Coordinates of C-alpha atoms in Angstrom, one line a residue:
M1 CA 0.2 0.0 0.0
S2 CA 1.3 3.5 -0.9
P3 CA 2.3 6.1 1.5
T4 CA -0.7 8.5 0.5
R5 CA -3.2 5.4 0.4
L6 CA -2.1 4.5 4.2
A7 CA -2.4 8.1 5.3
A8 CA -6.1 8.0 4.0
A9 CA -6.7 4.7 5.5
G10 CA -5.2 5.8 8.8
W11 CA -7.4 9.3 8.7
G12 CA -10.8 7.3 7.8
V13 CA -10.2 5.4 11.0
G14 CA -9.7 8.0 13.0
L15 CA -12.3 9.6 11.6
H16 CA -14.6 6.7 12.2
V17 CA -13.3 6.0 16.0
T18 CA -13.9 9.8 16.8
L19 CA -17.1 10.0 15.8
T20 CA -18.2 6.7 16.9
A21 CA -16.9 7.7 20.5
L22 CA -18.3 11.2 20.4
G23 CA -21.9 9.8 19.5
A24 CA -21.5 6.9 22.3
G25 CA -20.2 9.6 24.9
P26 CA -21.3 12.9 24.9
L27 CA -24.4 12.4 23.0
G28 CA -25.5 9.3 24.4
I29 CA -26.2 7.2 21.4
D30 CA -26.5 3.4 21.7
Q31 CA -22.6 2.1 20.8
P32 CA -23.8 0.1 17.8
L33 CA -26.0 3.1 16.3
A34 CA -23.0 5.6 17.0
Y35 CA -20.9 3.2 15.0
L36 CA -23.4 3.2 11.9
I37 CA -23.5 7.0 11.6
P38 CA -20.3 7.5 10.9
A39 CA -20.3 4.3 8.8
A40 CA -23.2 5.8 6.5
L41 CA -21.3 8.8 6.3
A42 CA -18.5 6.8 4.5
V43 CA -20.8 5.3 1.8
L44 CA -22.3 8.8 1.0
G45 CA -18.4 10.6 1.0
P46 CA -16.1 7.9 0.5
R47 CA -13.2 10.1 -0.3
T48 CA -13.7 12.4 2.8
S49 CA -14.2 9.4 5.0
G50 CA -10.7 7.6 3.6
R51 CA -12.6 4.8 2.2
A52 CA -12.2 5.5 -1.7
G53 CA -9.4 3.2 -3.5
P54 CA -6.9 4.2 -6.0
R55 CA -9.0 6.5 -8.8
D56 CA -8.4 4.3 -11.9
A57 CA -8.7 0.8 -10.1
I58 CA -12.2 0.2 -11.1
R59 CA -13.1 2.8 -13.4
P60 CA -10.3 4.4 -15.6
A61 CA -9.9 7.5 -17.0
P62 CA -11.7 7.8 -20.6
A63 CA -9.7 8.4 -23.5
G64 CA -9.7 11.9 -25.1
P65 CA -9.9 15.2 -23.6
E66 CA -12.7 14.0 -20.9
R67 CA -12.2 14.4 -17.3
A68 CA -11.9 11.3 -15.2
H69 CA -14.7 10.5 -13.2
R70 CA -14.5 11.9 -9.6
G71 CA -16.8 9.7 -7.7
N72 CA -16.1 6.7 -5.7
R73 CA -14.5 3.8 -7.5
L74 CA -17.0 0.9 -5.8
P75 CA -20.5 0.9 -6.2
R76 CA -22.1 2.0 -3.2
W77 CA -23.9 -1.2 -2.7
V78 CA -20.5 -2.8 -2.8
Q79 CA -19.4 -0.1 -0.1
L80 CA -22.6 -0.6 1.8
A81 CA -21.7 -4.4 2.6
C82 CA -18.0 -3.6 3.5
E83 CA -19.3 -1.2 6.1
A84 CA -21.7 -3.8 7.2
A85 CA -18.8 -6.2 7.6
G86 CA -17.1 -3.6 9.6
W87 CA -20.1 -3.4 11.9
Y88 CA -20.4 -6.8 12.7
V89 CA -16.9 -7.0 14.1
F90 CA -17.3 -3.9 16.1
A91 CA -20.4 -5.4 17.6
A92 CA -18.7 -9.1 18.0
V93 CA -15.8 -7.7 20.0
G94 CA -17.4 -4.4 21.5
E95 CA -20.2 -4.1 24.2
P96 CA -23.5 -6.1 23.7
G97 CA -25.3 -4.2 20.9
L98 CA -28.4 -4.6 18.1
S99 CA -26.8 -7.8 17.5
G100 CA -26.8 -9.3 21.2
V101 CA -23.2 -10.9 20.7
G102 CA -21.5 -9.9 23.6
G103 CA -17.6 -9.0 23.3
P104 CA -14.5 -9.5 25.5
G105 CA -15.3 -6.2 27.2
L106 CA -12.9 -4.3 24.7
S107 CA -13.2 -0.3 24.8
T108 CA -15.4 1.4 22.6
W109 CA -12.9 3.3 20.4
L110 CA -10.9 -0.3 19.8
A111 CA -13.9 -2.1 19.0
A112 CA -14.6 1.3 16.5
A113 CA -10.8 0.7 15.0
L114 CA -11.4 -2.8 14.2
G115 CA -14.5 -2.5 12.7
A116 CA -13.1 0.7 10.9
V117 CA -10.1 -1.3 9.7
T118 CA -12.1 -4.3 8.2
A119 CA -14.1 -2.0 6.1
I120 CA -11.0 -0.4 4.6
A121 CA -9.6 -3.6 4.4
A122 CA -12.2 -5.1 2.5
I123 CA -12.6 -2.0 0.3
T124 CA -9.0 -2.1 -0.4
V125 CA -8.8 -5.5 -1.5
L126 CA -12.0 -5.2 -3.5
T127 CA -10.5 -2.4 -5.8
R128 CA -7.0 -3.9 -5.9
R129 CA -8.8 -7.1 -7.5
G130 CA -11.2 -4.8 -9.8
L131 CA -14.7 -5.9 -10.6
S132 CA -16.0 -7.6 -13.6
A133 CA -18.6 -5.4 -15.7
R134 CA -20.5 -8.5 -17.1
P135 CA -24.1 -8.7 -16.1
A136 CA -23.9 -11.9 -14.9
A137 CA -20.8 -10.7 -12.1
R138 CA -23.0 -7.8 -11.4
R139 CA -26.0 -10.5 -10.5
R140 CA -23.7 -12.0 -8.2
R141 CA -22.3 -9.3 -6.4
R142 CA -25.7 -7.8 -5.9
V143 CA -27.0 -10.9 -4.4
A144 CA -23.7 -11.3 -2.1
C145 CA -24.0 -7.8 -1.1
G146 CA -27.5 -8.3 0.0
L147 CA -26.8 -11.6 1.9
V148 CA -24.1 -9.4 3.8
V149 CA -26.2 -6.6 4.7
A150 CA -29.5 -8.6 5.4
P151 CA -28.8 -9.3 9.1
L152 CA -28.1 -5.6 9.7
A153 CA -31.1 -4.5 8.2
V154 CA -33.1 -6.9 10.2
A155 CA -31.2 -5.8 13.8
L156 CA -32.1 -2.1 12.5
A157 CA -35.9 -2.9 11.7
V158 CA -36.4 -4.8 15.3
T159 CA -34.4 -2.0 17.2
A160 CA -36.6 0.8 15.2
A161 CA -39.9 -1.2 16.4
R162 CA -38.7 -1.3 19.7
H163 CA -37.8 2.4 20.1
H164 CA -40.4 3.5 17.7
H165 CA -40.9 7.1 19.6
T166 CA -37.2 7.7 19.8
V167 CA -36.8 6.8 16.1
L168 CA -39.9 9.2 14.9
L169 CA -38.2 11.9 16.9
A170 CA -34.7 11.2 15.3
A171 CA -36.5 11.3 11.6
W172 CA -38.4 14.1 12.0
T173 CA -35.5 16.5 13.5
G174 CA -33.7 15.2 10.4
V175 CA -36.3 16.1 8.2
S176 CA -36.7 19.7 10.0
L177 CA -33.3 20.2 9.7
L178 CA -32.9 19.4 6.1
M179 CA -35.9 21.5 5.7
L180 CA -34.3 24.3 7.4
V181 CA -31.1 24.4 5.1
V182 CA -33.1 24.2 2.1
A183 CA -34.9 27.0 2.9
V184 CA -31.9 29.3 4.3
V185 CA -29.9 28.3 1.1
T186 CA -33.1 29.1 -1.0
L187 CA -33.4 32.5 0.8
T188 CA -29.5 33.3 0.9
R189 CA -29.1 32.5 -2.6
G190 CA -32.2 34.4 -3.8
Q191 CA -31.0 37.4 -2.2
Y192 CA -27.7 37.5 -3.9
G193 CA -28.3 40.3 -6.3
W194 CA -28.9 42.7 -3.5
Q195 CA -26.5 41.2 -0.9
L196 CA -23.5 42.7 -2.6
P197 CA -24.7 44.5 -5.7
E198 CA -20.7 45.2 -7.0
R199 CA -20.6 40.9 -7.4
V200 CA -23.0 41.0 -10.0
H201 CA -22.7 41.9 -13.6
H202 CA -24.2 45.9 -14.2
V203 CA -25.7 46.7 -17.3
D204 CA -24.3 50.1 -19.2
L205 CA -26.7 51.1 -21.3
T206 CA -24.8 54.1 -22.6
D207 CA -21.3 51.9 -23.7
I208 CA -22.6 50.3 -26.7
A209 CA -19.9 48.6 -29.4
P210 CA -20.7 49.0 -33.2
P211 CA -22.7 46.1 -34.6
R212 CA -20.1 43.4 -35.5
H213 CA -21.7 39.9 -34.8
R214 CA -24.2 38.1 -37.0
V215 CA -26.7 36.4 -34.9
S216 CA -28.9 33.5 -35.5
L217 CA -32.0 33.5 -33.6
I218 CA -34.2 30.0 -33.3
V219 CA -38.2 30.6 -32.7
P220 CA -39.5 27.1 -32.1
A221 CA -43.2 27.4 -32.6
R222 CA -45.9 25.1 -32.2
E223 CA -49.5 26.0 -32.3
E224 CA -48.7 29.7 -31.7
P225 CA -51.2 32.1 -32.8
V226 CA -49.0 35.1 -31.3
L227 CA -46.1 34.0 -33.4
G228 CA -46.7 36.9 -35.8
R229 CA -46.2 39.6 -33.2
T230 CA -43.3 38.1 -31.8
L231 CA -41.5 38.1 -35.1
T232 CA -42.5 41.4 -35.9
Q233 CA -41.4 42.8 -32.7
I234 CA -38.1 40.8 -33.5
L235 CA -37.5 42.6 -36.7
A236 CA -38.5 46.0 -35.4
G237 CA -35.2 46.1 -33.3
D238 CA -32.7 48.2 -33.6
Y239 CA -29.9 45.8 -34.9
P240 CA -29.0 45.5 -38.5
E241 CA -30.9 43.7 -40.3
S242 CA -28.6 42.3 -42.5
L243 CA -26.9 40.9 -39.3
V244 CA -29.9 39.0 -38.1
E245 CA -30.9 35.3 -39.1
I246 CA -34.1 34.3 -37.7
V247 CA -34.6 30.7 -38.1
V248 CA -38.4 29.7 -37.5
M249 CA -39.3 26.1 -36.6
V250 CA -42.6 24.7 -37.0
S251 CA -44.3 21.4 -38.1
H252 CA -45.1 20.0 -41.0
D253 CA -48.4 18.6 -39.9
E254 CA -51.9 19.7 -40.4
V255 CA -52.2 20.8 -36.9
D256 CA -49.6 23.6 -36.9
R257 CA -50.8 24.6 -40.5
A258 CA -52.1 28.0 -39.1
T259 CA -48.4 28.8 -37.5
R260 CA -46.8 27.7 -40.5
E261 CA -48.8 30.2 -42.9
I262 CA -48.2 32.9 -40.4
A263 CA -44.2 32.2 -40.1
E264 CA -44.4 31.8 -44.2
Q265 CA -46.1 35.0 -44.8
I266 CA -43.6 37.0 -42.7
A267 CA -40.5 35.0 -44.6
R268 CA -41.9 36.4 -48.0
R269 CA -41.6 40.0 -46.9
H270 CA -38.2 39.7 -45.0
P271 CA -35.4 37.7 -46.6
N272 CA -33.3 37.2 -43.1
V273 CA -36.6 34.9 -42.2
R274 CA -36.0 31.5 -42.9
V275 CA -39.2 28.6 -42.2
V276 CA -38.1 25.1 -41.7
A277 CA -40.6 22.7 -41.0
P278 CA -39.5 19.3 -40.3
E279 CA -41.5 16.0 -41.1
G280 CA -42.2 13.6 -38.5
S281 CA -45.0 13.3 -35.9
R282 CA -42.5 13.6 -32.9
R283 CA -42.0 17.3 -32.3
S284 CA -40.7 19.0 -28.9
K285 CA -38.7 22.2 -28.5
P286 CA -35.3 20.5 -27.9
L287 CA -35.8 18.7 -31.2
S288 CA -36.8 21.7 -32.7
L289 CA -33.7 23.4 -31.4
E290 CA -31.2 20.6 -32.6
D291 CA -32.9 20.6 -36.1
A292 CA -32.5 24.3 -36.3
R293 CA -28.8 24.4 -35.5
Q294 CA -28.2 22.7 -38.7
H295 CA -29.4 26.0 -40.4
C296 CA -27.9 28.6 -38.2
T297 CA -24.8 30.4 -39.8
G298 CA -24.4 33.4 -37.1
D299 CA -21.5 33.7 -34.9
L300 CA -24.2 33.8 -32.1
V301 CA -27.0 31.6 -31.6
G302 CA -29.9 32.7 -29.9
I303 CA -33.1 31.3 -28.5
V304 CA -36.7 33.1 -28.5
D305 CA -40.0 31.6 -27.6
A306 CA -42.9 32.0 -29.9
E307 CA -44.8 33.9 -27.3
S308 CA -41.8 36.5 -26.5
L309 CA -41.4 40.0 -26.6
I310 CA -38.1 40.8 -27.0
A311 CA -36.6 44.3 -26.0
P312 CA -35.7 46.4 -29.2
G313 CA -32.3 47.0 -28.0
L314 CA -31.5 43.5 -27.0
L315 CA -29.5 42.2 -29.9
T316 CA -27.1 45.6 -30.1
Y317 CA -26.4 45.1 -26.1
V318 CA -25.8 41.2 -26.7
N319 CA -23.5 42.4 -29.5
T320 CA -21.5 44.6 -27.0
L321 CA -20.9 41.5 -24.5
A322 CA -19.5 39.5 -27.1
S323 CA -17.1 42.0 -28.4
R324 CA -15.9 43.5 -25.2
Q325 CA -15.7 39.9 -23.5
P326 CA -14.4 37.4 -25.9
D327 CA -13.7 35.0 -23.1
V328 CA -17.2 34.4 -22.3
G329 CA -18.8 31.9 -24.2
I330 CA -22.7 32.3 -23.0
F331 CA -24.8 35.2 -22.3
Q332 CA -28.2 34.8 -20.5
G333 CA -30.7 37.7 -20.5
G334 CA -33.4 38.4 -18.4
V335 CA -37.0 36.9 -19.0
Q336 CA -39.7 38.2 -17.0
L337 CA -43.6 37.2 -16.7
M338 CA -45.7 40.3 -16.9
N339 CA -49.7 39.7 -16.3
V340 CA -49.7 39.8 -12.3
R341 CA -53.5 39.3 -12.2
G342 CA -55.8 37.2 -14.1
P343 CA -58.3 38.0 -16.9
D344 CA -60.1 41.1 -16.8
R345 CA -63.8 41.5 -15.3
A346 CA -65.3 42.3 -18.8
D347 CA -63.7 39.5 -20.4
Q348 CA -65.4 37.1 -17.2
A349 CA -68.6 38.7 -17.8
T350 CA -68.9 37.8 -21.6
G351 CA -69.5 34.2 -20.6
R352 CA -66.1 33.1 -22.1
D353 CA -65.8 29.3 -21.8
G354 CA -68.5 29.1 -19.3
A355 CA -66.9 31.9 -17.2
G356 CA -70.3 33.7 -16.6
A357 CA -72.1 30.6 -15.5
A358 CA -73.2 29.7 -12.4
G359 CA -72.7 26.6 -10.3
P360 CA -70.0 24.2 -8.8
R361 CA -67.8 23.9 -12.3
A362 CA -68.2 27.7 -13.0
V363 CA -66.3 28.5 -9.4
L364 CA -63.8 25.8 -9.8
R365 CA -62.9 27.5 -13.1
R366 CA -62.8 31.1 -12.0
L367 CA -60.2 29.5 -9.1
D368 CA -58.0 27.9 -11.8
T369 CA -58.1 30.1 -14.9
D370 CA -59.2 33.1 -13.6
A371 CA -57.4 33.8 -10.1
S372 CA -54.6 36.3 -9.7
W373 CA -53.1 35.2 -6.4
W374 CA -50.6 32.5 -8.0
R375 CA -49.9 34.7 -11.0
A376 CA -48.6 37.6 -8.8
R377 CA -46.0 34.9 -7.1
N378 CA -45.3 33.4 -10.6
C379 CA -44.0 36.8 -11.8
L380 CA -42.1 37.4 -8.8
E381 CA -40.5 33.9 -8.9
Y382 CA -39.5 34.7 -12.4
Y383 CA -37.9 38.1 -11.1
I384 CA -35.7 37.0 -8.2
W385 CA -34.5 34.0 -10.2
F386 CA -33.2 36.2 -13.0
M387 CA -32.4 39.2 -11.3
S388 CA -30.6 37.3 -8.4
R389 CA -30.4 33.6 -8.5
L390 CA -29.1 32.9 -11.9
R391 CA -26.2 35.4 -11.2
F392 CA -25.3 33.5 -8.4
Q393 CA -25.0 30.3 -10.2
A394 CA -23.2 32.2 -13.1
R395 CA -20.7 33.1 -10.6
A396 CA -20.6 29.6 -8.6
R397 CA -19.3 28.2 -12.3
F398 CA -22.8 25.9 -12.4
I399 CA -25.5 27.3 -14.1
P400 CA -28.9 25.8 -15.3
L401 CA -29.9 28.0 -18.6
G402 CA -32.8 29.7 -19.5
G403 CA -34.4 28.3 -22.4
N404 CA -35.1 31.8 -23.6
T405 CA -33.1 34.8 -24.4
V406 CA -29.7 32.6 -23.9
F407 CA -27.0 33.6 -26.5
I408 CA -24.3 31.0 -27.1
R409 CA -21.4 31.2 -29.5
R410 CA -21.6 29.1 -32.2
D411 CA -18.4 27.3 -31.9
V412 CA -19.0 26.8 -28.2
L413 CA -22.0 25.3 -29.2
D414 CA -20.7 22.8 -31.6
R415 CA -18.0 21.8 -29.4
L416 CA -20.8 21.1 -26.6
G417 CA -22.7 18.7 -29.1
G418 CA -25.6 20.8 -29.3
W419 CA -29.0 20.0 -27.5
D420 CA -30.1 16.7 -26.1
V421 CA -33.4 16.2 -28.0
A422 CA -34.2 13.3 -25.1
C423 CA -34.3 15.8 -22.4
L424 CA -37.1 17.6 -21.5
T425 CA -34.9 20.5 -20.1
E426 CA -32.7 20.9 -22.8
D427 CA -31.4 24.4 -21.4
C428 CA -30.8 22.8 -18.0
D429 CA -29.0 20.1 -19.4
L430 CA -26.6 22.2 -22.0
G431 CA -25.9 24.7 -19.0
V432 CA -24.8 21.8 -17.0
R433 CA -22.6 20.3 -19.9
A434 CA -21.2 23.8 -20.1
S435 CA -20.2 24.0 -16.9
V436 CA -18.7 20.8 -16.8
A437 CA -16.9 22.1 -19.8
G438 CA -15.7 25.6 -18.3
V439 CA -17.6 27.4 -20.4
R440 CA -18.0 31.3 -18.8
T441 CA -21.5 32.5 -18.8
I442 CA -22.4 36.1 -18.0
V443 CA -26.3 36.8 -17.0
F444 CA -27.4 40.2 -17.4
Y445 CA -30.8 41.8 -16.1
H446 CA -32.1 45.2 -17.2
P447 CA -36.0 46.2 -17.6
E448 CA -35.2 47.6 -21.3
L449 CA -33.6 44.3 -22.0
T450 CA -35.8 42.2 -20.5
T451 CA -37.8 39.4 -22.8
R452 CA -41.7 39.7 -21.6
E453 CA -43.6 36.4 -21.1
E454 CA -46.9 35.6 -19.9
T455 CA -48.1 33.2 -16.8
P456 CA -49.9 29.9 -18.1
E457 CA -53.5 30.3 -19.0
S458 CA -54.5 28.5 -15.4
L459 CA -53.1 26.6 -12.0
T460 CA -53.7 23.2 -13.7
K461 CA -51.4 24.6 -16.7
L462 CA -48.9 25.7 -14.4
V463 CA -48.7 22.6 -12.6
V464 CA -48.4 20.6 -16.0
Q465 CA -45.4 23.1 -16.9
R466 CA -43.5 22.4 -13.8
T467 CA -44.0 19.2 -14.3
R468 CA -42.5 18.8 -17.3
W469 CA -39.6 21.0 -16.1
M470 CA -39.1 18.6 -12.7
M471 CA -39.4 15.8 -14.8
G472 CA -36.2 17.4 -16.8
F473 CA -34.4 18.2 -13.7
L474 CA -34.5 14.7 -12.6
Q475 CA -33.6 13.5 -16.1
V476 CA -30.4 15.5 -16.0
L477 CA -29.8 14.4 -12.2
F478 CA -30.2 10.8 -13.2
K479 CA -27.8 11.4 -16.8
G480 CA -24.9 12.3 -14.3
D481 CA -22.9 14.7 -16.5
W482 CA -22.9 17.1 -13.3
R483 CA -20.6 14.5 -11.4
L484 CA -17.7 15.5 -13.9
L485 CA -18.0 19.0 -12.7
P486 CA -14.2 19.8 -11.4
G487 CA -15.1 21.2 -7.9
A488 CA -16.7 19.5 -4.7
R489 CA -18.9 22.3 -3.9
Q490 CA -19.6 22.6 -7.7
R491 CA -20.9 19.0 -7.4
L492 CA -22.9 19.6 -4.1
M493 CA -24.6 22.6 -5.5
A494 CA -25.6 20.5 -8.8
A495 CA -26.8 17.6 -6.6
E496 CA -28.7 19.8 -4.2
M497 CA -30.4 21.6 -7.4
L498 CA -31.2 19.1 -9.8
A499 CA -32.6 16.7 -7.0
M500 CA -34.9 19.6 -5.6
P501 CA -37.7 17.7 -7.2
L502 CA -37.6 15.1 -5.3
F503 CA -37.2 16.9 -2.1
Q504 CA -40.5 19.1 -3.1
A505 CA -42.4 15.8 -3.7
V506 CA -41.1 14.2 -0.3
A507 CA -42.2 17.6 1.1
G508 CA -45.7 17.2 -0.2
V509 CA -46.2 13.8 0.5
L510 CA -45.0 14.6 4.2
L511 CA -47.1 18.1 4.5
P512 CA -50.2 16.3 6.2
V513 CA -48.0 14.6 8.2
S514 CA -46.0 17.4 9.6
L515 CA -48.7 19.6 10.7
V516 CA -49.9 16.4 12.9
L517 CA -46.3 15.7 14.0
T518 CA -45.4 19.5 14.8
L519 CA -48.2 20.1 17.0
F520 CA -49.1 16.6 18.5
L521 CA -46.0 14.8 18.8
T522 CA -44.5 14.7 22.5
A523 CA -40.9 16.0 22.4
P524 CA -38.4 18.0 24.5
T525 CA -38.7 21.7 23.9
G526 CA -35.5 21.7 22.1
L527 CA -36.6 19.4 19.4
V528 CA -40.0 21.1 19.3
I529 CA -38.1 24.7 18.5
V530 CA -36.2 22.7 15.6
F531 CA -39.5 21.6 14.5
W532 CA -40.7 25.0 13.7
L533 CA -37.2 26.8 12.6
P534 CA -38.2 25.7 8.8
M535 CA -41.4 27.5 9.2
G536 CA -39.4 30.7 10.8
A537 CA -37.0 30.7 7.7
T538 CA -39.7 30.2 5.6
V539 CA -41.6 33.4 7.0
M540 CA -38.8 35.4 6.6
A541 CA -38.1 34.2 3.0
V542 CA -41.7 35.7 2.3
F543 CA -41.4 39.1 4.0
T544 CA -38.3 39.8 2.2
E545 CA -39.9 38.9 -1.0
Q546 CA -42.1 42.1 -0.2
A547 CA -39.3 44.1 -1.1
A548 CA -38.3 42.5 -4.2
F549 CA -42.2 42.6 -5.7
R550 CA -42.3 46.3 -4.9
E551 CA -39.1 46.8 -6.8
F552 CA -40.3 44.9 -9.6
A553 CA -43.7 46.5 -9.7
D554 CA -41.8 50.2 -9.8
A555 CA -39.3 48.8 -12.5
Y556 CA -42.1 47.9 -15.0
D557 CA -44.5 50.7 -13.8
L558 CA -47.3 48.0 -12.7
D559 CA -50.3 49.0 -11.0
V560 CA -50.3 47.1 -7.7
G561 CA -51.5 48.0 -4.1
R562 CA -51.7 46.8 -0.4
W563 CA -54.1 43.8 -1.5
D564 CA -51.5 42.7 -3.9
S565 CA -48.9 42.5 -1.4
V566 CA -51.5 40.8 1.1
R567 CA -52.4 38.2 -1.3
L568 CA -48.7 37.4 -2.3
V569 CA -47.9 36.7 1.8
L570 CA -51.0 34.7 2.0
S571 CA -50.7 32.6 -1.1
A572 CA -47.0 31.6 -0.5
P573 CA -48.2 28.0 1.2
L574 CA -50.8 27.4 -1.5
Y575 CA -48.1 28.1 -4.2
Q576 CA -45.5 25.9 -2.4
L577 CA -48.5 23.1 -2.3
A578 CA -49.0 23.5 -6.1
L579 CA -45.3 22.9 -6.8
S580 CA -45.3 19.9 -4.7
V581 CA -48.2 18.4 -6.7
A582 CA -46.3 18.7 -9.7
A583 CA -43.2 17.6 -8.0
V584 CA -45.5 14.2 -7.1
R585 CA -46.9 14.0 -10.6
A586 CA -43.6 14.5 -12.4
A587 CA -41.9 11.7 -10.2
G588 CA -44.8 9.1 -10.8
R589 CA -44.7 10.4 -14.8
L590 CA -41.1 9.4 -14.7
L591 CA -41.3 5.8 -13.1
R592 CA -44.0 5.3 -15.3
G593 CA -41.4 6.5 -18.3
R594 CA -44.3 8.8 -19.6
L595 CA -41.5 11.3 -21.3
E596 CA -43.6 13.0 -23.7
W597 CA -43.8 16.8 -24.2
E598 CA -46.6 18.6 -22.6
K599 CA -46.9 21.9 -24.3
T600 CA -47.6 25.2 -22.5
S601 CA -50.3 27.0 -24.4
H602 CA -50.1 30.9 -24.8
S603 CA -53.0 33.6 -25.3
G604 CA -50.6 36.7 -25.6
A605 CA -51.9 38.0 -22.0
H606 CA -48.7 40.0 -21.4
H607 CA -48.8 42.0 -24.5
G608 CA -49.1 45.6 -23.3
V609 CA -48.6 45.0 -19.7
G610 CA -46.4 47.4 -17.9
R611 CA -44.0 50.0 -19.1
V612 CA -40.4 50.4 -19.2
S613 CA -38.8 52.2 -16.4
L614 CA -35.8 54.0 -17.2
E615 CA -34.7 53.9 -13.8
G616 CA -34.9 50.1 -13.4
V617 CA -32.8 47.6 -11.8
S618 CA -29.3 47.1 -13.7

């Protein structure tokens, strides 16, 4: 064994013994359980716990420019079996514990040392021997590891049943602490753009470079009656038309005939507009983007959604960034939802789609489609995300890109291999791969450069939209490209962000349980305080959002009053419940393999809403 590996093993044994002694001593945890806590940490973080074998022992570095995988070298279920073997040694030679086996009276630290040495020795032997990748060998290993871990699982189940109240307290304490961490992280990252404004990129609309870069704009459209207004808005911008190429992606089928005719009519009047209509029944936004990439000839490739209203000076400013900062490969602009209220009362009075009818169905429809409580929160969510959160992600060098108003140098896009057509969030996937490749990204936000969009037509459509996004995040999580990020902090951040739908799904399922346990579970005063801490952090976040909401309204000259602010506070738990429903639905659809694209329809509700303030945020 090399000195480096020996030192790592020594560190692993020392850390395991220290944590075990701390748990069994001052913390008063049962000895076998005190040993299992650092064992579980060793499975989750083998390198930190001195358990990882040689980097290339099991999974050699791939050929070419790809980085070697930085994760553990043994499958986690094999590591779990090794740690279980170490626990058996600890239980056999230490104090009587879960297994009921009495030891010769050795002290806790010596028993923990013997168990940790056993686990590390087993891991070392397996990494030196190497593991066959053949399916039959993998199946045999899984069976063997299951037999090794089974007695430990049975012992833990028996002990948990015997001390169910203590187990429930411990489990709910862990859940509460996890929810507290998530709430605090969400709050601090959401306030990043306001904490130290000098850290973020500030927009200077007076320092403009002469037009130089040719921009290819991809406009994917599917059943979009508002496409004509979008293309007209793009063509009315102040960037030279000779340097703008618009590639409109529509479908060749009869369903998309009206949208295709709108695009072709505009293309006949403007030679820089090209309409591409691939054949085939399978259509989605990532597939349209990848098809359009083959037709783009500009230095910069941008994406504009079919319902978007882009700012007249957007392309000019992107050209300025690309000219002044040649080391930046991706430029992410701001996208802002605008309609903070539902349809006008006059529209409702016409009986549109049954809105004027009476009865339970009409009431449900008004709550789903015409209500405003969730629209204001949806608009604020976008404002905080693009104004602050994405700026934090760009500085941290891990950024899930937005799917609209993002501009990529064409050579960078080609080097990354374009978009993954099988991913429901192709923008997030491209951002992860760009972060892995070290591509620098700038995020800029200014009301005069913001692309305006509308909220979904109803609360049900919002849940459907978020379901697709959450499924895409989970796809990217399971795809695993984020594991190749160069820093441990980046990988931890990526895992936390991409796994957030799982947390939201679990939170949605546990919500009724949490209300009962928090109010009726008998626990010490300190634990009760811990149970209520996540609620305190959430309340703090809700009230700090008021300042952001007021700034958003002032920047876009929106007519909002006190009732809007009150409604924003009261709607916070209901909005989170809607997101939890979307997360549960996403997990269910993903488990059933239902990966079809669910489109979000648009009606143009954001047209004519608000006015750009000349003194907006930068």
